[in-house]
XYZ file of C-alpha atoms in Angstrom:
621
model
C 24.907 11.622 4.783
C 23.368 13.384 7.755
C 19.996 12.234 8.929
C 17.247 14.789 9.002
C 15.077 15.974 11.776
C 11.756 14.507 10.714
C 9.729 15.283 13.843
C 6.285 16.468 12.817
C 5.642 19.970 14.115
C 2.155 20.856 15.259
C 1.028 17.703 17.031
C -1.326 17.800 20.027
C 0.329 18.862 23.275
C 0.267 21.442 26.006
C 3.309 23.387 24.815
C 4.587 24.553 21.470
C 7.960 22.843 22.088
C 6.261 19.431 22.290
C 6.839 16.881 19.509
C 6.079 13.206 19.004
C 7.656 10.506 16.837
C 6.460 7.050 15.871
C 9.598 5.259 14.694
C 13.243 5.808 13.815
C 12.491 8.235 10.982
C 9.212 9.700 12.218
C 7.652 10.489 8.840
C 4.117 10.602 10.312
C 4.835 11.971 13.802
C 2.650 10.599 16.575
C -0.024 9.221 14.246
C -0.551 5.659 13.094
C -0.228 5.159 9.314
C -3.501 5.502 7.459
C -4.310 4.227 3.957
C -5.333 7.720 2.867
C -2.200 9.567 4.026
C -0.978 12.052 1.416
C 2.561 13.458 1.181
C 3.241 16.608 -0.864
C 6.688 18.107 -1.507
C 7.023 21.904 -1.423
C 9.962 23.517 -3.257
C 11.026 26.864 -4.704
C 13.423 29.761 -4.248
C 13.870 31.551 -0.938
C 11.037 34.018 -0.379
C 8.667 32.436 -2.922
C 5.986 31.929 -0.259
C 6.381 28.234 0.619
C 6.202 28.718 4.390
C 3.350 31.228 4.055
C 1.367 28.692 2.024
C 1.960 25.932 4.588
C 0.986 28.226 7.463
C -2.535 28.547 6.024
C -3.079 24.788 6.309
C -0.835 23.220 8.958
C -1.900 22.621 12.556
C 1.352 24.160 13.782
C 1.669 27.876 14.420
C 5.466 27.617 14.802
C 6.222 28.111 11.113
C 8.792 30.822 10.489
C 8.075 33.173 7.599
C 10.883 35.239 6.113
C 10.468 38.895 5.190
C 13.802 39.424 3.450
C 16.576 37.520 1.720
C 17.345 35.268 4.697
C 16.094 31.705 4.338
C 13.833 30.472 7.161
C 13.602 26.806 6.136
C 16.916 25.235 7.193
C 16.011 21.557 6.839
C 13.377 19.262 5.396
C 10.367 19.551 7.721
C 6.979 17.785 7.356
C 3.902 19.725 8.551
C 0.544 18.109 9.250
C -2.660 19.347 7.563
C -5.818 17.498 8.637
C -7.810 17.504 5.403
C -10.695 15.512 6.910
C -11.343 12.697 9.388
C -10.061 10.072 6.931
C -7.135 11.922 5.350
C -3.971 13.439 6.804
C -1.918 15.550 4.408
C 1.789 16.082 5.146
C 3.341 19.159 3.489
C 7.107 18.594 3.170
C 8.828 21.991 3.375
C 12.319 22.077 1.815
C 15.169 24.618 1.737
C 15.916 26.286 -1.599
C 19.129 25.934 -3.589
C 19.748 29.635 -2.980
C 19.770 29.134 0.813
C 21.568 31.982 2.573
C 23.119 29.794 5.267
C 23.899 26.488 3.540
C 25.734 25.363 0.425
C 23.846 23.838 -2.505
C 25.562 20.510 -1.825
C 24.238 20.506 1.752
C 20.728 21.327 0.513
C 20.831 18.537 -2.079
C 22.045 16.020 0.495
C 19.333 17.159 2.928
C 16.531 16.726 0.381
C 17.779 13.449 -1.112
C 18.353 11.967 2.329
C 14.728 12.621 3.338
C 13.371 11.361 0.026
C 15.430 8.150 0.157
C 14.724 7.356 3.819
C 11.012 7.975 3.305
C 11.036 5.830 0.146
C 12.671 2.969 2.095
C 9.732 3.220 4.551
C 7.236 3.058 1.653
C 6.360 6.733 2.034
C 5.876 8.154 -1.479
C 4.846 11.609 -2.643
C 1.486 12.196 -4.296
C 2.632 15.501 -5.740
C 5.180 18.293 -5.809
C 4.417 22.015 -5.558
C 6.965 24.391 -7.094
C 6.590 28.049 -6.017
C 7.570 31.135 -8.053
C 7.039 34.856 -7.368
C 5.002 36.466 -10.152
C 6.455 39.822 -9.085
C 9.888 38.829 -10.461
C 10.283 40.572 -13.841
C 12.659 37.886 -15.134
C 13.913 34.400 -14.305
C 17.179 35.142 -12.522
C 20.168 32.838 -12.026
C 19.135 31.439 -8.627
C 15.580 30.799 -9.864
C 16.874 28.963 -12.938
C 19.139 26.803 -10.791
C 16.286 25.944 -8.407
C 14.080 24.999 -11.356
C 16.768 22.828 -12.967
C 17.380 21.001 -9.676
C 13.642 20.511 -9.170
C 13.255 19.007 -12.653
C 16.234 16.694 -12.097
C 14.932 15.490 -8.730
C 11.468 14.697 -10.116
C 12.218 13.423 -13.620
C 10.107 14.183 -16.679
C 7.997 11.079 -16.126
C 6.603 12.580 -12.912
C 5.726 16.043 -14.305
C 2.028 15.068 -14.315
C 2.201 15.137 -10.495
C 3.728 18.639 -10.427
C 1.796 21.853 -9.798
C 3.633 25.078 -10.668
C 2.359 27.694 -8.206
C 2.700 31.437 -8.756
C 2.468 33.708 -5.697
C 2.226 37.401 -4.739
C -0.454 38.320 -7.277
C -1.636 40.999 -4.876
C 1.628 42.891 -5.520
C 1.494 43.058 -9.335
C -0.875 44.516 -11.906
C -3.183 41.846 -13.366
C -2.124 42.465 -16.977
C 1.594 42.385 -16.149
C 1.148 39.248 -14.050
C -0.695 37.481 -16.883
C 2.076 38.436 -19.330
C 4.753 36.969 -17.057
C 2.667 33.844 -16.424
C 2.292 33.292 -20.176
C 6.035 33.747 -20.676
C 6.734 31.134 -17.980
C 4.352 28.616 -19.567
C 5.476 29.150 -23.162
C 9.246 29.407 -22.686
C 10.764 25.948 -23.097
C 13.648 26.504 -20.667
C 11.289 27.870 -18.007
C 8.018 25.937 -17.504
C 7.225 25.118 -21.148
C 8.714 21.611 -21.127
C 6.988 20.715 -17.858
C 3.574 22.009 -18.987
C 3.858 19.997 -22.225
C 4.527 16.890 -20.120
C 1.477 17.321 -17.887
C 2.346 19.886 -15.193
C -0.427 22.237 -14.070
C -0.054 25.977 -13.398
C -2.037 27.400 -10.470
C -2.275 30.836 -8.847
C -2.077 31.160 -5.057
C -3.935 34.296 -3.952
C -2.583 34.276 -0.395
C -5.824 32.931 1.107
C -6.878 29.764 2.895
C -9.367 28.924 0.120
C -6.659 29.218 -2.507
C -4.274 26.965 -0.559
C -6.989 24.312 -0.053
C -7.888 24.377 -3.746
C -4.277 23.692 -4.765
C -3.886 20.807 -2.299
C -7.154 19.271 -3.485
C -5.697 19.022 -7.004
C -2.948 16.779 -5.597
C -5.337 14.498 -3.694
C -6.486 13.001 -6.995
C -2.978 11.822 -7.885
C -1.429 8.418 -7.421
C 1.777 8.200 -5.398
C 4.900 8.274 -7.553
C 8.554 7.309 -7.346
C 10.794 10.278 -8.141
C 13.828 9.791 -10.376
C 16.241 10.609 -7.530
C 14.670 7.842 -5.407
C 14.983 5.311 -8.229
C 18.592 6.269 -8.911
C 19.810 6.229 -5.310
C 17.760 3.445 -3.698
C 16.692 1.054 -6.466
C 19.723 1.431 -8.758
C 22.155 2.201 -5.877
C 23.931 4.944 -7.794
C 26.261 7.415 -6.168
C 24.860 10.918 -5.738
C 27.285 12.438 -8.234
C 26.020 9.994 -10.908
C 22.348 10.963 -10.583
C 20.646 13.506 -12.807
C 20.366 15.906 -9.873
C 24.025 15.400 -8.947
C 25.187 16.026 -12.502
C 22.963 19.094 -12.793
C 24.340 20.573 -9.592
C 27.906 19.724 -10.633
C 27.362 21.621 -13.888
C 25.900 24.633 -12.095
C 28.744 24.670 -9.564
C 31.292 24.488 -12.381
C 29.664 27.488 -14.074
C 29.650 29.440 -10.824
C 33.294 28.538 -10.245
C 34.253 29.941 -13.661
C 32.334 33.151 -12.954
C 34.096 33.389 -9.591
C 37.458 32.964 -11.292
C 36.603 35.750 -13.715
C 35.623 38.039 -10.852
C 38.838 37.140 -9.028
C 40.958 38.011 -12.096
C 39.069 41.266 -12.581
C 39.490 42.294 -8.932
C 43.199 41.429 -9.099
C 43.704 43.579 -12.201
C 41.806 46.497 -10.667
C 43.827 46.141 -7.462
C 47.174 46.227 -9.281
C 46.043 49.190 -11.365
C 45.034 51.111 -8.239
C 48.420 50.403 -6.660
C 50.228 51.743 -9.726
C 48.253 54.963 -9.458
C 48.950 55.056 -5.688
C 45.261 55.155 -4.801
C 45.752 53.636 -1.355
C 42.119 53.728 -0.148
C 40.777 52.257 -3.371
C 43.520 49.635 -3.371
C 42.598 48.545 0.136
C 38.955 48.111 -0.855
C 39.884 46.226 -4.015
C 42.258 44.001 -2.051
C 39.363 42.999 0.181
C 37.168 42.296 -2.859
C 39.981 40.269 -4.448
C 40.296 38.150 -1.292
C 36.527 37.624 -1.192
C 36.584 36.501 -4.838
C 39.440 34.072 -4.080
C 37.505 32.590 -1.155
C 34.444 32.233 -3.368
C 36.467 30.170 -5.853
C 37.716 27.986 -2.986
C 34.151 27.456 -1.761
C 33.021 26.344 -5.221
C 35.947 23.918 -5.446
C 35.101 22.545 -2.009
C 31.425 22.128 -2.973
C 32.401 20.157 -6.079
C 34.752 17.996 -4.046
C 32.099 17.273 -1.388
C 29.521 16.440 -4.063
C 31.820 13.767 -5.499
C 32.385 12.347 -2.022
C 28.628 11.966 -1.307
C 28.292 8.238 -1.888
C 24.671 7.328 -1.239
C 25.097 3.711 -2.337
C 28.130 3.324 -0.104
C 26.158 4.858 2.756
C 23.399 2.290 2.333
C 25.810 -0.652 2.135
C 27.741 0.541 5.190
C 24.539 1.025 7.196
C 23.255 -2.439 6.270
C 26.570 -4.007 7.274
C 26.586 -2.069 10.559
C 23.036 -3.172 11.372
C 23.975 -6.787 10.581
C 26.946 -6.683 12.957
C 24.858 -5.089 15.713
C 22.153 -7.747 15.278
C 24.743 -10.512 15.505
C 26.193 -8.967 18.662
C 22.730 -8.791 20.263
C 22.162 -12.449 19.407
C 25.504 -13.443 20.949
C 24.695 -11.396 24.044
C 21.326 -13.108 24.409
C 22.946 -16.524 23.989
C 25.513 -15.735 26.697
C 22.736 -14.608 29.035
C 20.742 -17.790 28.448
C 23.833 -19.914 29.056
C 24.519 -18.120 32.345
C 20.934 -18.595 33.522
C 21.066 -22.286 32.596
C 24.311 -22.753 34.516
C 22.903 -21.007 37.607
C 19.780 -23.189 37.523
C 21.938 -26.319 37.148
C 24.156 -25.314 40.081
C 21.133 -24.691 42.311
C 19.668 -28.082 41.390
C 22.894 -30.046 42.017
C 24.156 -28.251 45.133
C 21.062 -27.139 47.010
C 22.648 -28.153 50.315
C 25.534 -25.728 49.859
C 25.130 -22.060 50.779
C 24.664 -19.701 47.793
C 27.318 -17.101 47.200
C 26.673 -13.922 45.240
C 29.356 -13.340 42.629
C 29.724 -10.252 40.434
C 26.946 -10.724 37.873
C 28.794 -8.842 35.095
C 27.538 -6.333 32.486
C 24.493 -8.413 31.493
C 22.773 -7.676 34.799
C 23.488 -3.976 34.412
C 21.453 -4.085 31.208
C 18.419 -4.943 33.358
C 18.580 -1.826 35.524
C 15.146 -0.318 35.063
C 14.953 3.157 36.562
C 16.085 5.435 39.367
C 14.428 8.701 40.402
C 15.167 11.392 43.011
C 13.193 14.301 44.463
C 14.618 15.678 47.717
C 14.866 12.836 50.237
C 12.360 10.742 48.238
C 13.636 8.077 45.860
C 12.777 4.943 43.946
C 15.492 2.506 42.836
C 14.246 -0.294 40.574
C 16.617 -3.146 39.670
C 16.334 -6.734 38.428
C 16.636 -8.329 41.896
C 15.637 -5.659 44.407
C 13.571 -2.488 44.611
C 14.176 0.227 47.229
C 11.956 3.235 47.771
C 11.063 6.099 50.034
C 8.122 8.042 48.686
C 6.333 11.218 49.793
C 3.233 10.502 51.935
C 0.870 11.885 49.273
C 2.371 9.598 46.641
C 2.029 6.617 49.003
C -1.580 7.539 49.682
C -2.461 7.762 45.998
C -0.728 4.467 45.216
C -2.651 2.825 48.057
C -5.856 4.142 46.570
C -4.903 2.486 43.292
C -4.465 -0.880 44.981
C -0.831 -0.727 46.099
C 0.488 -0.521 49.647
C 3.939 0.197 50.999
C 5.100 -2.142 53.753
C 8.343 -2.240 55.686
C 10.236 -5.526 55.874
C 13.297 -6.101 58.090
C 16.563 -5.966 56.160
C 19.741 -7.896 56.800
C 21.233 -4.965 58.738
C 19.765 -4.120 62.174
C 18.159 -0.720 62.304
C 17.400 -0.565 58.578
C 14.306 -1.477 56.625
C 13.799 -2.570 53.050
C 10.803 -0.736 51.653
C 9.028 -2.801 49.002
C 5.674 -2.220 47.304
C 3.215 -5.072 47.421
C -0.017 -5.347 45.535
C -3.318 -6.445 47.030
C -2.416 -9.940 45.768
C 0.686 -9.842 47.985
C 3.053 -9.956 44.976
C 6.144 -7.715 45.014
C 5.559 -4.858 42.613
C 9.317 -4.526 42.185
C 9.250 -7.791 40.210
C 7.043 -6.172 37.593
C 7.970 -2.474 37.551
C 9.447 -1.371 34.233
C 9.411 2.385 34.833
C 8.874 4.638 37.836
C 9.357 8.399 37.909
C 8.791 11.133 40.492
C 8.118 14.722 39.432
C 7.166 18.064 40.903
C 3.989 18.580 43.001
C 4.002 14.909 44.119
C 3.604 13.775 40.519
C 4.443 10.177 39.712
C 4.231 7.628 36.910
C 4.347 3.800 37.241
C 4.478 1.267 34.401
C 3.986 -2.277 35.744
C 3.867 -5.751 34.187
C 1.532 -8.266 35.746
C 0.111 -11.546 34.476
C 1.493 -10.920 31.006
C -0.119 -7.488 30.590
C 0.933 -3.849 31.028
C -0.584 -1.527 33.613
C -0.078 2.193 34.115
C -0.725 4.408 37.119
C -0.066 8.118 37.036
C -0.753 11.390 38.824
C 0.703 14.217 36.718
C -0.784 17.620 37.644
C 2.296 19.494 36.363
C 2.586 17.540 33.101
C -0.571 18.133 31.023
C 1.161 17.133 27.790
C 2.125 13.711 29.138
C -1.336 13.296 30.679
C -2.936 13.915 27.274
C -0.532 11.528 25.557
C -1.243 8.700 28.019
C -4.983 9.278 27.796
C -4.812 9.117 24.008
C -3.072 5.739 24.062
C -5.016 4.224 26.990
C -6.598 0.832 26.376
C -9.746 -0.520 27.974
C -7.753 -3.129 29.919
C -5.741 -0.446 31.716
C -2.694 -0.881 29.481
C -1.385 1.402 26.757
C -0.827 1.273 23.007
C 2.182 3.584 23.332
C 4.446 0.684 24.299
C 6.529 -0.125 27.362
C 8.686 2.873 28.346
C 12.415 2.275 28.143
C 13.357 5.739 29.320
C 11.244 8.177 31.306
C 12.231 11.430 32.952
C 10.077 14.082 34.622
C 11.631 17.534 34.971
C 10.557 20.963 36.118
C 8.285 23.449 34.305
C 6.182 20.585 32.931
C 9.037 19.138 30.880
C 9.299 15.402 30.276
C 10.767 12.761 27.952
C 9.357 9.265 27.409
C 10.520 6.650 24.928
C 9.265 3.170 24.136
C 10.752 0.741 21.614
C 9.129 2.441 18.632
C 8.041 5.902 19.799
C 9.221 8.968 21.637
C 7.353 11.941 23.052
C 8.545 14.993 24.894
C 8.059 18.509 26.130
C 11.617 19.767 26.561
C 13.404 23.069 27.316
C 13.706 25.295 24.272
C 17.491 25.602 24.553
C 17.778 21.801 24.225
C 15.543 21.620 21.129
C 17.585 24.410 19.510
C 20.880 22.506 19.783
C 22.390 21.998 16.288
C 22.782 18.251 16.846
C 19.174 17.686 18.007
C 17.407 15.327 15.608
C 14.453 13.212 16.706
C 15.684 10.011 15.091
C 19.076 10.225 16.835
C 17.913 10.607 20.466
C 17.969 7.580 22.743
C 17.332 9.108 26.176
C 16.979 12.459 27.952
C 17.349 13.019 31.710
C 16.039 16.256 33.248
C 16.960 18.130 36.429
C 16.371 21.373 38.308
C 16.665 24.731 36.517
C 15.971 22.811 33.270
C 19.332 21.028 33.416
C 19.562 18.149 30.946
C 21.672 15.183 29.854
C 21.089 13.545 26.449
C 22.361 10.213 25.167
C 22.364 9.754 21.387
C 21.808 6.411 19.717
C 25.487 6.203 18.776
C 26.399 6.298 22.501
C 27.603 9.920 22.589
C 26.351 12.184 25.389
C 25.542 15.890 25.466
C 24.731 17.865 28.601
C 24.038 21.260 30.085
C 23.849 20.934 33.855
C 23.209 24.683 34.302
C 25.975 24.879 36.888
C 24.194 22.283 39.081
C 25.295 18.792 40.167
C 28.944 19.917 40.330
C 29.630 18.574 43.847
C 32.205 15.853 44.406
C 34.737 17.766 42.263
C 32.333 17.806 39.317
C 32.657 14.034 39.029
C 29.387 13.669 37.117
C 30.319 16.271 34.499
C 33.755 14.758 33.959
C 32.425 11.233 33.627
C 29.758 12.344 31.161
C 32.561 13.775 29.033
C 34.757 10.665 29.103
C 32.336 7.743 29.590
C 33.326 4.403 31.086
C 34.604 1.039 29.994
C 36.705 -0.180 27.093
C 33.897 -1.182 24.752
C 30.941 0.593 23.233
C 28.310 -0.917 25.515
C 30.280 0.146 28.592
C 30.023 3.784 27.587
C 26.237 3.805 27.531
C 24.202 5.174 30.424
C 21.779 2.575 31.777
C 20.019 4.720 34.376
C 20.301 8.260 35.699
C 18.511 10.589 38.100
C 19.078 14.325 38.649
C 17.364 15.514 41.830
C 14.675 18.084 40.967
C 15.169 20.031 44.218
C 18.777 19.436 45.314
C 21.603 20.605 42.977
C 24.133 18.282 44.634
C 22.097 15.061 44.497
C 22.427 12.696 41.530
C 22.916 9.070 40.425
C 24.297 7.678 37.147
C 24.827 4.000 36.245
C 26.875 2.993 33.183
C 26.720 -0.200 31.145
C 29.951 -1.634 32.540
C 28.729 -1.308 36.135
C 30.492 1.982 36.904
C 28.452 4.250 39.139
C 28.773 7.867 40.246
C 26.427 9.205 42.900
C 26.234 11.968 45.469
C 23.526 12.332 48.119
C 24.375 15.833 49.363
C 21.692 15.705 52.061
C 19.084 14.207 49.708
C 18.490 10.472 49.430
C 19.921 7.850 51.796
C 23.181 6.949 50.076
C 23.667 3.797 52.177
C 20.354 2.442 50.875
C 21.431 3.098 47.292
C 24.821 1.438 47.809
C 23.129 -1.619 49.295
C 20.699 -1.646 46.346
C 23.558 -1.483 43.822
C 25.550 -4.177 45.625
C 22.632 -6.631 45.733
C 21.536 -5.974 42.135
C 24.866 -5.564 40.345
C 27.579 -6.758 42.707
C 29.013 -3.227 42.807
C 31.722 -2.640 45.433
C 31.912 0.812 47.053
C-alpha cells in the first residue's frame, strides 16, 4: 500500500514551496505535538466545496479549488488551522470516490493508509465532516456511493462525531433548499440513519464565520477510533474483509454489471447498423462498443486489485523488514566495535613498530560527514581529516565567531593542509558534523564540542532556513532541530536539511511536482546550479535532473547515479555529494562501498580531494 504525502502545507517559510516534517509520517508538520491538537476528516463528492471550506481556515494559500468536474484533491492532505494559541486544528482533505483521475480502489487505499498510519502514531480524529451540495436536485449514483463508503469507513458507533454539511445555499431558493435538506434528513438511505444515531446537520454559507462555527462543534468531541482503523490495525483484517472493502466490492460489482449491459447494447446497435450499411453510424458505435468493453475490463481490474490489497500482510511484512534492518544495524555496530578494539590492542602491544594504514572498509565510509563546492572554494569533512579552502569573506566571518583558519605543512612539499582551529586550539574538523557553502558567501556549520551542539551560520540568500534555525535556537547556542545528517544549499534560496527525526526544505517546484515525491520517503536531496537536483529515497533508489549540467567526464556522474555501486544494498547508497553551484563540470559523489566519482573541471583542487579521500577512506586513484 503506497505511503501518502503527509507534509503539512502552509507552515512558516519564505516561499510557498517550503514544507516541514517532524517524523517519518509527518502528521503534524513542523510543530511539536500538543495535548489540544484536533484532527478533523473532510469528505464528500468532487465539487461539494471541501477545498473551499478549508481555504477559509487554513494558513496555506496553496489550496486548489475546482470549478468543474475535475477533482483537485489527489491525495490525503492535512492543512493547519490555528484555532488559538493553545489549539492547532488539522483539516484532513480527502479525494472523493468519484475522483476523475483515480480509481475507487486507489482512493480507498489512499484514505485507509493515512488513517491506519496516523492511528499507529496515536493520532485520532475528533470528527468527520461530510459535504453535500444542496443545489443537487437528487442523490445521484456517485453521491450515494460516496455516502455508503463514508458510513462504512466511520461505522455507526462513530456517527455522533459526524457533521453533515450542506453547501452552496447561495445558489438555491431558500424554500427549495429547505425541502431538499428535509428529504436528506428524513430519508433512511440518505442521512436518516446517521441523524438517528447522533449525526448533526449544519449549513455552510460560504463565509469564514460559518466555517469557524462548524469546526467549533467538533472541538467539543472526544477523539474516536473509526471502524476501518479497528478492522485493519487492531483486528489485522485484510482490506477486502472490512466493511468499507465489502461495500466498495459491491458497488464495483454493480458498476461492472451495468458496464456489461452497456457493452451488449452497443454491440447490438453496432451489428444492426452494419446490416443497414450505415457506415458512419457503425464506426461511431464501434468506438462506443470498444469503450464499453474497456470499462468492463477496468471494473474487473479494480475488483482484482481490491482483493490483493492485504493491509494485514503489509503490516506483518513491514514489521519483519524493520526487525531485519535493526538486526543488521546491531551486527554492523558490533563489527565496528570489534575493529576499534583490535586497533587499540595492536597499538598497545606493538607501539615500537611503525603504523601502516590499511583499507578501512565500508564502515569508515559511513562516517563521511559532508563535502561542499562553490567555484574554487571547498570543504571536505571526513572522520580522520578535514580539508578546506574558503572564500575570504567566509573566513573573516568564521574568525569573528571564534574560529581561525591556519595553514599547517602537509606531508608533500609545496602543499598545505588547511584545518580550522578554535580559540581553544582544538581541531574543528574533529567536531564538525555538517558544513555547507551557498551563494553570496553563505555558509552553515554544525559543530560538536564538549558534548554539546553548536551552530554558526550566515545565510543572506536563504531566509527560510534562517527562520527555521532561529525558531529552534536554544539559549546555549545549540538547536532543538537535531543534528543535521544531510544539508545542501542551492541557488535561488533553495535548501534541504534533515536531522534524525525532521526534514525541512525550500526546493524547486519541478522537484516537488514529481509523482514519486512524498515527504516520508525522502532521505537526502543535493542541489546544484540552474536548480539541478539529485534525490536519494529511503529505499536506496535515486532520482535526478541535472538540467544538462555535470555531464563532463563522459557523463560519468549521470551513469553512476542510474546504476549505483556495490553488490549489496548499503553499497548503493550515497554517503556524500556536492554539485558546484557555479561550475557545471565540477562535482563529487561518494558511495557507501567507497566508490567515488569526481571532476574538478577548473574548480576545486582535485589533488587535495584525492589526498583527503585516501587518508580518510583508503581510496586508491
